[in-house]
Short mmCIF file of C-alpha atoms and ligand atoms in Angstrom, two decimals:
data_model
loop_
_atom_site.label_atom_id
_atom_site.label_comp_id
_atom_site.label_asym_id
_atom_site.label_seq_id
_atom_site.Cartn_x
_atom_site.Cartn_y
_atom_site.Cartn_z
CA MET A 15 -18.56 -25.42 -4.96
CA SER A 16 -20.56 -23.09 -7.14
CA ARG A 17 -19.02 -21.31 -10.08
CA ARG A 18 -18.84 -17.56 -9.79
CA PHE A 19 -19.76 -14.86 -12.32
CA LEU A 20 -18.25 -11.57 -11.13
CA SER A 21 -19.41 -8.22 -12.48
CA ILE A 22 -17.31 -5.14 -11.68
CA GLY A 23 -18.58 -1.54 -11.85
CA GLU A 24 -20.92 1.10 -10.51
CA CYS A 25 -24.55 0.79 -9.45
CA MET A 26 -26.26 4.13 -8.88
CA VAL A 27 -29.35 5.39 -7.16
CA GLU A 28 -31.91 6.15 -9.88
CA LEU A 29 -34.61 8.80 -9.49
CA SER A 30 -37.36 8.85 -12.10
CA GLN A 31 -40.29 11.24 -12.40
CA THR A 32 -43.72 9.78 -11.84
CA GLY A 33 -45.54 12.70 -13.44
CA ASP A 34 -47.06 14.15 -10.27
CA GLY A 35 -43.89 15.87 -9.08
CA LEU A 36 -42.89 12.88 -6.98
CA LEU A 37 -39.73 10.92 -7.64
CA ARG A 38 -39.44 7.15 -7.67
CA LYS A 39 -36.23 5.64 -6.34
CA GLY A 40 -34.51 2.66 -7.95
CA PHE A 41 -31.00 1.26 -8.41
CA ALA A 42 -29.26 0.65 -11.75
CA GLY A 43 -25.97 0.81 -13.63
CA ASP A 44 -24.71 -1.01 -16.73
CA THR A 45 -22.62 -3.74 -15.07
CA PHE A 46 -25.23 -4.22 -12.35
CA ASN A 47 -27.99 -4.56 -14.95
CA THR A 48 -25.96 -7.27 -16.70
CA ALA A 49 -25.46 -9.07 -13.35
CA TRP A 50 -29.25 -8.88 -12.81
CA TYR A 51 -30.01 -10.59 -16.14
CA ALA A 52 -27.18 -13.12 -15.74
CA ARG A 53 -28.66 -14.01 -12.33
CA ALA A 54 -32.16 -14.29 -13.80
CA CYS A 55 -30.97 -16.63 -16.55
CA LEU A 56 -28.28 -18.76 -14.86
CA ALA A 57 -29.01 -21.96 -12.96
CA ALA A 58 -28.54 -22.09 -9.19
CA ASP A 59 -25.15 -23.80 -9.42
CA TRP A 60 -23.74 -20.43 -10.51
CA SER A 61 -23.30 -17.58 -8.08
CA VAL A 62 -23.41 -14.05 -9.48
CA ASP A 63 -21.48 -11.46 -7.45
CA TYR A 64 -21.24 -7.71 -7.79
CA PHE A 65 -17.95 -5.95 -7.12
CA THR A 66 -18.13 -2.24 -6.39
CA ALA A 67 -17.49 0.25 -3.60
CA LEU A 68 -20.18 1.94 -1.53
CA GLY A 69 -20.30 4.20 1.49
CA ASP A 70 -21.54 3.59 5.02
CA ASP A 71 -24.72 5.68 4.73
CA ALA A 72 -28.34 4.48 4.75
CA MET A 73 -28.60 4.64 0.93
CA SER A 74 -25.56 2.37 0.55
CA ASP A 75 -27.16 -0.07 3.03
CA GLU A 76 -30.37 0.01 1.03
CA MET A 77 -28.54 -0.67 -2.22
CA VAL A 78 -26.72 -3.64 -0.70
CA ALA A 79 -30.06 -5.01 0.55
CA PHE A 80 -31.55 -4.55 -2.93
CA ILE A 81 -28.63 -6.35 -4.63
CA ASP A 82 -28.84 -9.14 -2.09
CA LYS A 83 -32.59 -9.52 -2.61
CA ALA A 84 -31.95 -9.94 -6.34
CA GLY A 85 -29.91 -13.04 -5.48
CA ILE A 86 -26.62 -11.32 -6.31
CA GLY A 87 -23.69 -11.73 -3.91
CA THR A 88 -22.66 -8.62 -1.95
CA SER A 89 -19.86 -10.05 0.20
CA LEU A 90 -17.13 -8.58 -2.06
CA ILE A 91 -18.50 -5.02 -1.99
CA ARG A 92 -16.11 -2.55 -0.43
CA ARG A 93 -17.67 -0.12 2.08
CA ILE A 94 -15.87 3.19 2.61
CA ARG A 95 -16.51 5.35 5.64
CA GLY A 96 -18.02 8.77 4.91
CA ARG A 97 -18.77 8.08 1.22
CA THR A 98 -22.08 7.76 -0.66
CA PRO A 99 -23.32 6.11 -3.89
CA GLY A 100 -23.64 8.00 -7.20
CA LEU A 101 -27.06 9.28 -8.24
CA TYR A 102 -28.86 10.00 -11.52
CA MET A 103 -32.22 11.38 -12.44
CA ILE A 104 -34.33 10.55 -15.49
CA ASN A 105 -36.01 13.71 -16.79
CA LEU A 106 -39.06 13.48 -19.03
CA LYS A 107 -39.97 16.36 -21.32
CA ASP A 108 -42.45 15.96 -24.17
CA GLY A 109 -41.91 12.19 -24.09
CA GLU A 110 -38.12 12.57 -24.50
CA ARG A 111 -35.84 11.25 -21.77
CA SER A 112 -32.66 12.98 -20.64
CA PHE A 113 -30.37 12.21 -17.73
CA SER A 114 -28.69 14.28 -14.99
CA TYR A 115 -25.84 12.67 -13.06
CA TRP A 116 -24.28 13.25 -9.65
CA ARG A 117 -21.50 10.70 -9.61
CA ASP A 118 -18.18 12.58 -9.43
CA SER A 119 -17.64 11.74 -5.77
CA ALA A 120 -19.35 8.34 -5.80
CA ALA A 121 -17.73 5.65 -3.65
CA ALA A 122 -17.60 3.40 -6.77
CA ARG A 123 -14.72 5.55 -8.07
CA SER A 124 -12.59 3.86 -5.40
CA LEU A 125 -13.57 0.30 -6.28
CA ALA A 126 -10.05 -0.60 -7.47
CA ALA A 127 -8.16 1.39 -4.84
CA ASP A 128 -7.68 -1.74 -2.71
CA PRO A 129 -5.73 -3.99 -5.11
CA ASP A 130 -5.59 -7.00 -2.75
CA ARG A 131 -9.37 -7.09 -2.39
CA LEU A 132 -9.77 -6.75 -6.17
CA ARG A 133 -7.30 -9.57 -6.81
CA GLU A 134 -9.01 -11.87 -4.34
CA ALA A 135 -12.39 -11.21 -5.97
CA VAL A 136 -11.11 -11.81 -9.50
CA GLU A 137 -9.25 -14.95 -8.43
CA SER A 138 -12.44 -16.35 -6.89
CA ALA A 139 -14.38 -16.06 -10.18
CA GLU A 140 -14.56 -18.08 -13.36
CA VAL A 141 -16.12 -15.27 -15.40
CA VAL A 142 -15.16 -11.60 -14.99
CA TYR A 143 -17.34 -8.90 -16.57
CA PHE A 144 -16.54 -5.17 -16.76
CA SER A 145 -17.20 -2.23 -19.09
CA GLY A 146 -15.89 1.00 -20.54
CA ILE A 147 -17.97 2.79 -17.89
CA THR A 148 -16.17 0.83 -15.14
CA LEU A 149 -12.84 2.05 -16.57
CA ALA A 150 -14.08 5.61 -17.18
CA ILE A 151 -15.04 6.30 -13.57
CA LEU A 152 -11.67 5.19 -12.13
CA PRO A 153 -8.63 7.40 -11.54
CA GLN A 154 -6.08 6.45 -14.23
CA GLU A 155 -3.83 4.59 -11.81
CA ASP A 156 -6.75 2.46 -10.58
CA ALA A 157 -7.90 1.77 -14.15
CA GLU A 158 -4.41 0.38 -14.74
CA THR A 159 -4.72 -1.78 -11.59
CA LEU A 160 -8.02 -3.19 -12.86
CA LEU A 161 -6.63 -3.79 -16.35
CA ALA A 162 -3.59 -5.61 -14.94
CA GLU A 163 -5.92 -7.80 -12.88
CA VAL A 164 -8.17 -8.76 -15.80
CA ARG A 165 -5.10 -9.44 -17.97
CA ARG A 166 -3.93 -11.82 -15.26
CA ALA A 167 -7.37 -13.47 -15.26
CA LYS A 168 -7.27 -13.84 -19.06
CA ALA A 169 -3.81 -15.42 -18.85
CA ALA A 170 -5.16 -17.82 -16.21
CA GLY A 171 -7.82 -19.01 -18.69
CA LYS A 172 -10.83 -17.21 -17.19
CA LEU A 173 -13.58 -15.84 -19.43
CA VAL A 174 -12.96 -12.08 -19.25
CA VAL A 175 -15.82 -10.15 -20.89
CA PHE A 176 -15.80 -6.45 -21.79
CA ASP A 177 -18.56 -4.17 -23.08
CA PRO A 178 -16.91 -0.91 -24.29
CA ASN A 179 -20.13 1.03 -23.50
CA ILE A 180 -18.59 4.25 -24.81
CA ARG A 181 -19.69 7.40 -22.92
CA PRO A 182 -17.46 10.31 -24.04
CA ARG A 183 -18.72 12.58 -21.25
CA LEU A 184 -17.18 10.32 -18.62
CA TRP A 185 -13.70 10.62 -20.12
CA SER A 186 -11.18 13.45 -19.76
CA SER A 187 -10.34 13.33 -23.49
CA TYR A 188 -10.98 11.30 -26.65
CA ASP A 189 -7.37 10.15 -26.57
CA VAL A 190 -7.60 8.69 -23.08
CA MET A 191 -10.95 7.12 -23.98
CA HIS A 192 -9.64 5.45 -27.15
CA THR A 193 -6.48 4.19 -25.47
CA THR A 194 -8.16 2.87 -22.34
CA ILE A 195 -11.09 1.20 -24.12
CA SER A 196 -8.65 -0.43 -26.56
CA GLU A 197 -6.65 -1.67 -23.57
CA GLY A 198 -9.85 -3.05 -22.02
CA ALA A 199 -10.54 -5.02 -25.20
CA ARG A 200 -6.94 -6.23 -25.46
CA SER A 201 -7.19 -7.56 -21.90
CA SER A 202 -10.41 -9.49 -22.61
CA VAL A 203 -11.42 -12.77 -24.19
CA LEU A 204 -14.89 -11.66 -25.34
CA VAL A 205 -15.80 -8.09 -26.34
CA MET A 206 -19.49 -7.10 -26.71
CA PRO A 207 -19.74 -3.65 -28.35
CA SER A 208 -22.78 -1.82 -29.72
CA PHE A 209 -22.20 -0.89 -33.35
CA ASP A 210 -23.72 2.61 -33.18
CA ASP A 211 -21.27 3.61 -30.38
CA GLU A 212 -18.30 2.12 -32.23
CA ALA A 213 -19.24 3.88 -35.48
CA ALA A 214 -19.74 7.21 -33.72
CA HIS A 215 -16.61 7.16 -31.56
CA PHE A 216 -14.10 4.90 -33.32
CA GLY A 217 -15.25 5.82 -36.84
CA ASP A 218 -15.98 2.21 -37.87
CA ASP A 219 -17.76 2.22 -41.24
CA SER A 220 -19.06 -1.36 -40.93
CA ILE A 221 -19.61 -4.15 -38.43
CA GLU A 222 -16.69 -5.91 -40.13
CA ALA A 223 -14.48 -2.94 -39.25
CA THR A 224 -15.48 -3.19 -35.56
CA ILE A 225 -14.78 -6.93 -35.51
CA HIS A 226 -11.46 -6.47 -37.30
CA ARG A 227 -10.33 -3.71 -34.91
CA TYR A 228 -11.09 -5.70 -31.74
CA ARG A 229 -9.60 -8.92 -33.11
CA ALA A 230 -6.45 -7.05 -34.10
CA LEU A 231 -6.18 -5.82 -30.50
CA GLY A 232 -6.24 -9.39 -29.20
CA ALA A 233 -9.87 -10.12 -28.30
CA ILE A 234 -10.68 -13.74 -29.21
CA HIS A 235 -14.47 -13.53 -29.54
CA ILE A 236 -16.60 -10.53 -30.51
CA VAL A 237 -20.36 -9.97 -30.40
CA VAL A 238 -21.45 -6.78 -32.17
CA LYS A 239 -24.95 -5.66 -31.16
CA ASN A 240 -26.89 -3.57 -33.62
CA GLY A 241 -30.28 -2.85 -32.05
CA ALA A 242 -33.26 -4.04 -34.11
CA ASP A 243 -30.80 -5.13 -36.83
CA GLY A 244 -29.53 -8.10 -34.82
CA VAL A 245 -26.07 -9.21 -33.75
CA THR A 246 -22.98 -10.43 -35.57
CA LEU A 247 -20.90 -12.99 -33.71
CA ASN A 248 -17.28 -13.73 -34.44
CA PHE A 249 -16.18 -16.66 -32.33
CA ALA A 250 -12.53 -17.55 -32.86
CA GLY A 251 -12.89 -16.29 -36.43
CA GLU A 252 -16.16 -18.04 -37.26
CA GLN A 253 -18.83 -15.52 -38.14
CA THR A 254 -22.61 -15.86 -37.67
CA PHE A 255 -25.49 -13.39 -37.89
CA VAL A 256 -28.44 -13.68 -35.51
CA PRO A 257 -31.47 -11.42 -36.16
CA ALA A 258 -33.31 -9.50 -33.43
CA GLU A 259 -36.79 -10.59 -32.39
CA LYS A 260 -39.71 -8.61 -33.75
CA VAL A 261 -41.06 -6.29 -31.07
CA GLU A 262 -44.59 -4.98 -31.49
CA LYS A 263 -44.17 -1.88 -29.38
CA VAL A 264 -40.82 -0.69 -28.11
CA VAL A 265 -41.56 0.89 -24.72
CA ASP A 266 -38.10 1.63 -23.25
CA THR A 267 -34.72 0.60 -24.67
CA THR A 268 -32.89 1.22 -21.37
CA SER A 269 -30.59 -1.70 -20.66
CA ALA A 270 -31.29 -3.50 -23.98
CA GLY A 271 -27.56 -4.10 -24.43
CA ASP A 272 -26.97 -4.93 -20.75
CA SER A 273 -29.78 -7.50 -20.73
CA PHE A 274 -28.57 -8.99 -24.01
CA ASN A 275 -25.09 -9.41 -22.48
CA GLY A 276 -26.37 -11.00 -19.25
CA ALA A 277 -28.69 -13.43 -21.04
CA PHE A 278 -26.08 -14.24 -23.71
CA LEU A 279 -23.41 -15.04 -21.13
CA ALA A 280 -25.78 -17.14 -19.02
CA ARG A 281 -26.76 -19.33 -21.97
CA TYR A 282 -23.22 -19.44 -23.40
CA LEU A 283 -21.83 -20.63 -20.06
CA GLU A 284 -24.41 -23.39 -19.88
CA ALA A 285 -24.79 -24.44 -23.53
CA GLY A 286 -21.33 -23.52 -24.82
CA ASP A 287 -22.68 -22.45 -28.21
CA ALA A 288 -22.61 -18.75 -29.16
CA PRO A 289 -25.39 -18.63 -31.83
CA THR A 290 -27.77 -20.53 -29.49
CA ALA A 291 -26.90 -18.05 -26.73
CA ALA A 292 -27.49 -15.09 -29.05
CA ARG A 293 -30.94 -16.35 -30.11
CA PHE A 294 -31.88 -16.73 -26.44
CA ALA A 295 -30.49 -13.28 -25.55
CA ALA A 296 -32.40 -11.65 -28.44
CA LYS A 297 -35.63 -13.05 -26.93
CA VAL A 298 -34.78 -11.74 -23.46
CA ALA A 299 -33.73 -8.29 -24.78
CA ALA A 300 -36.97 -8.11 -26.82
CA ARG A 301 -38.94 -8.56 -23.58
CA VAL A 302 -36.80 -5.93 -21.86
CA VAL A 303 -37.44 -3.26 -24.52
CA SER A 304 -41.18 -4.03 -24.27
CA GLU A 305 -41.24 -3.02 -20.57
CA HIS A 306 -40.38 0.11 -18.60
CA GLY A 307 -37.14 0.41 -16.63
CA ALA A 308 -33.66 -1.10 -16.62
CA LEU A 309 -34.42 -4.11 -14.43
CA VAL A 310 -37.29 -6.24 -15.70
CA PRO A 311 -38.26 -8.93 -13.16
CA ARG A 312 -37.48 -12.56 -13.98
CA GLU A 313 -41.18 -13.51 -14.26
CA LYS A 314 -41.59 -11.12 -17.19
CA LEU A 315 -38.64 -12.43 -19.20
CA GLY A 316 -40.44 -15.46 -20.59
CA LEU A 317 -37.73 -17.81 -19.36
CA ASP A 318 -40.00 -20.67 -18.45
CA GLY A 319 -41.69 -20.77 -21.81
CA GLY A 320 -44.20 -18.10 -20.73
P1 LIG B 15 -27.29 -1.02 -26.62
O1 LIG B 15 -28.43 -0.87 -25.64
O2 LIG B 15 -26.02 -1.45 -25.95
O3 LIG B 15 -27.13 0.13 -27.58
P2 LIG B 15 -28.58 -2.44 -28.79
O4 LIG B 15 -29.42 -1.24 -29.06
O5 LIG B 15 -27.74 -2.94 -29.88
O6 LIG B 15 -27.67 -2.29 -27.50
O7 LIG B 15 -29.59 -3.58 -28.32
C1 LIG B 15 -29.15 -4.78 -27.74
C2 LIG B 15 -30.08 -5.90 -28.13
O8 LIG B 15 -31.41 -5.59 -27.73
C3 LIG B 15 -30.16 -6.14 -29.62
O9 LIG B 15 -29.12 -7.00 -30.05
C4 LIG B 15 -31.54 -6.74 -29.76
O10 LIG B 15 -31.51 -8.12 -29.46
C5 LIG B 15 -32.34 -6.04 -28.69
N1 LIG B 15 -33.06 -4.87 -29.21
C6 LIG B 15 -32.75 -3.57 -29.08
N2 LIG B 15 -33.64 -2.78 -29.72
C7 LIG B 15 -34.54 -3.62 -30.29
C8 LIG B 15 -35.73 -3.44 -31.08
N3 LIG B 15 -36.16 -2.22 -31.46
N4 LIG B 15 -36.40 -4.54 -31.49
C9 LIG B 15 -35.98 -5.78 -31.14
N5 LIG B 15 -34.89 -6.01 -30.39
C10 LIG B 15 -34.18 -4.96 -29.97
#
């Protein structure tokens, strides 16, 4: 039987401007992006599944077909009658990107409202991945359901992985955000934060401070990403620094962290060595920031030595 990597969260419809007043449609979302790169980098004896909730409209059908075509399992996705997916638009003005979101009533907000289905999905997986955005979009009671489930998975010896992906605008208050993200980290084995977010929102004055805070909460391994300044790994207390790859021209940093996470996890699961995995992930992320869009196709990731 294949081993399952399960990613839990929200994938949205993405509209981007093409410059001639037309809009291009795509699909993206942090945990989905990570599933995409994990799928691209993992061997075929792993299945990668996405866990979310969608509606029963044509756009939800299209998203499921898109996920399926990417080789990512859709059988665990909950479909809710009368609901629709969330939507965001990328606005371009004078070369600067900004985002508008329509996600308040997205079906994904109900992804943990069926606890039995969630439990079954988590139990079926060896690796469980979720993020601060996954927690932020859930009603508080459902966030607690999800946290209880991942705690159970951690206790059962599964690799539970959490990217805090801090987005203050998604949270009702700083207090709730701090408490819930800390609880996410406490419930996980591996935490993969981005240092700039942690410094801005938890007030960490160094990468050491970020590592110390998450270890004190109960995370066992920590990977702190720091853009072009590389990553610092702390695996069961052993610390290593891995530099970023040199990139000639950064085109679009969308999903740099998500792709790093997916590639890192894929290589870590297969090679079992964190620094090796981080060197591989830095190469993949360097390709991703050299291309447009969140989801760079497998052929452009240089995985086969190309
Ligand atoms: P996030 O997107 O979560 O903020 P980072 O900006 O830390 O994450 O980027 C994640 C990874 O992407 C980095 O660890 C690095 O490997 C790669 N990366 C990001 N920006 C650059 C860059 N300018 N040059 C080279 N690599 C980069």
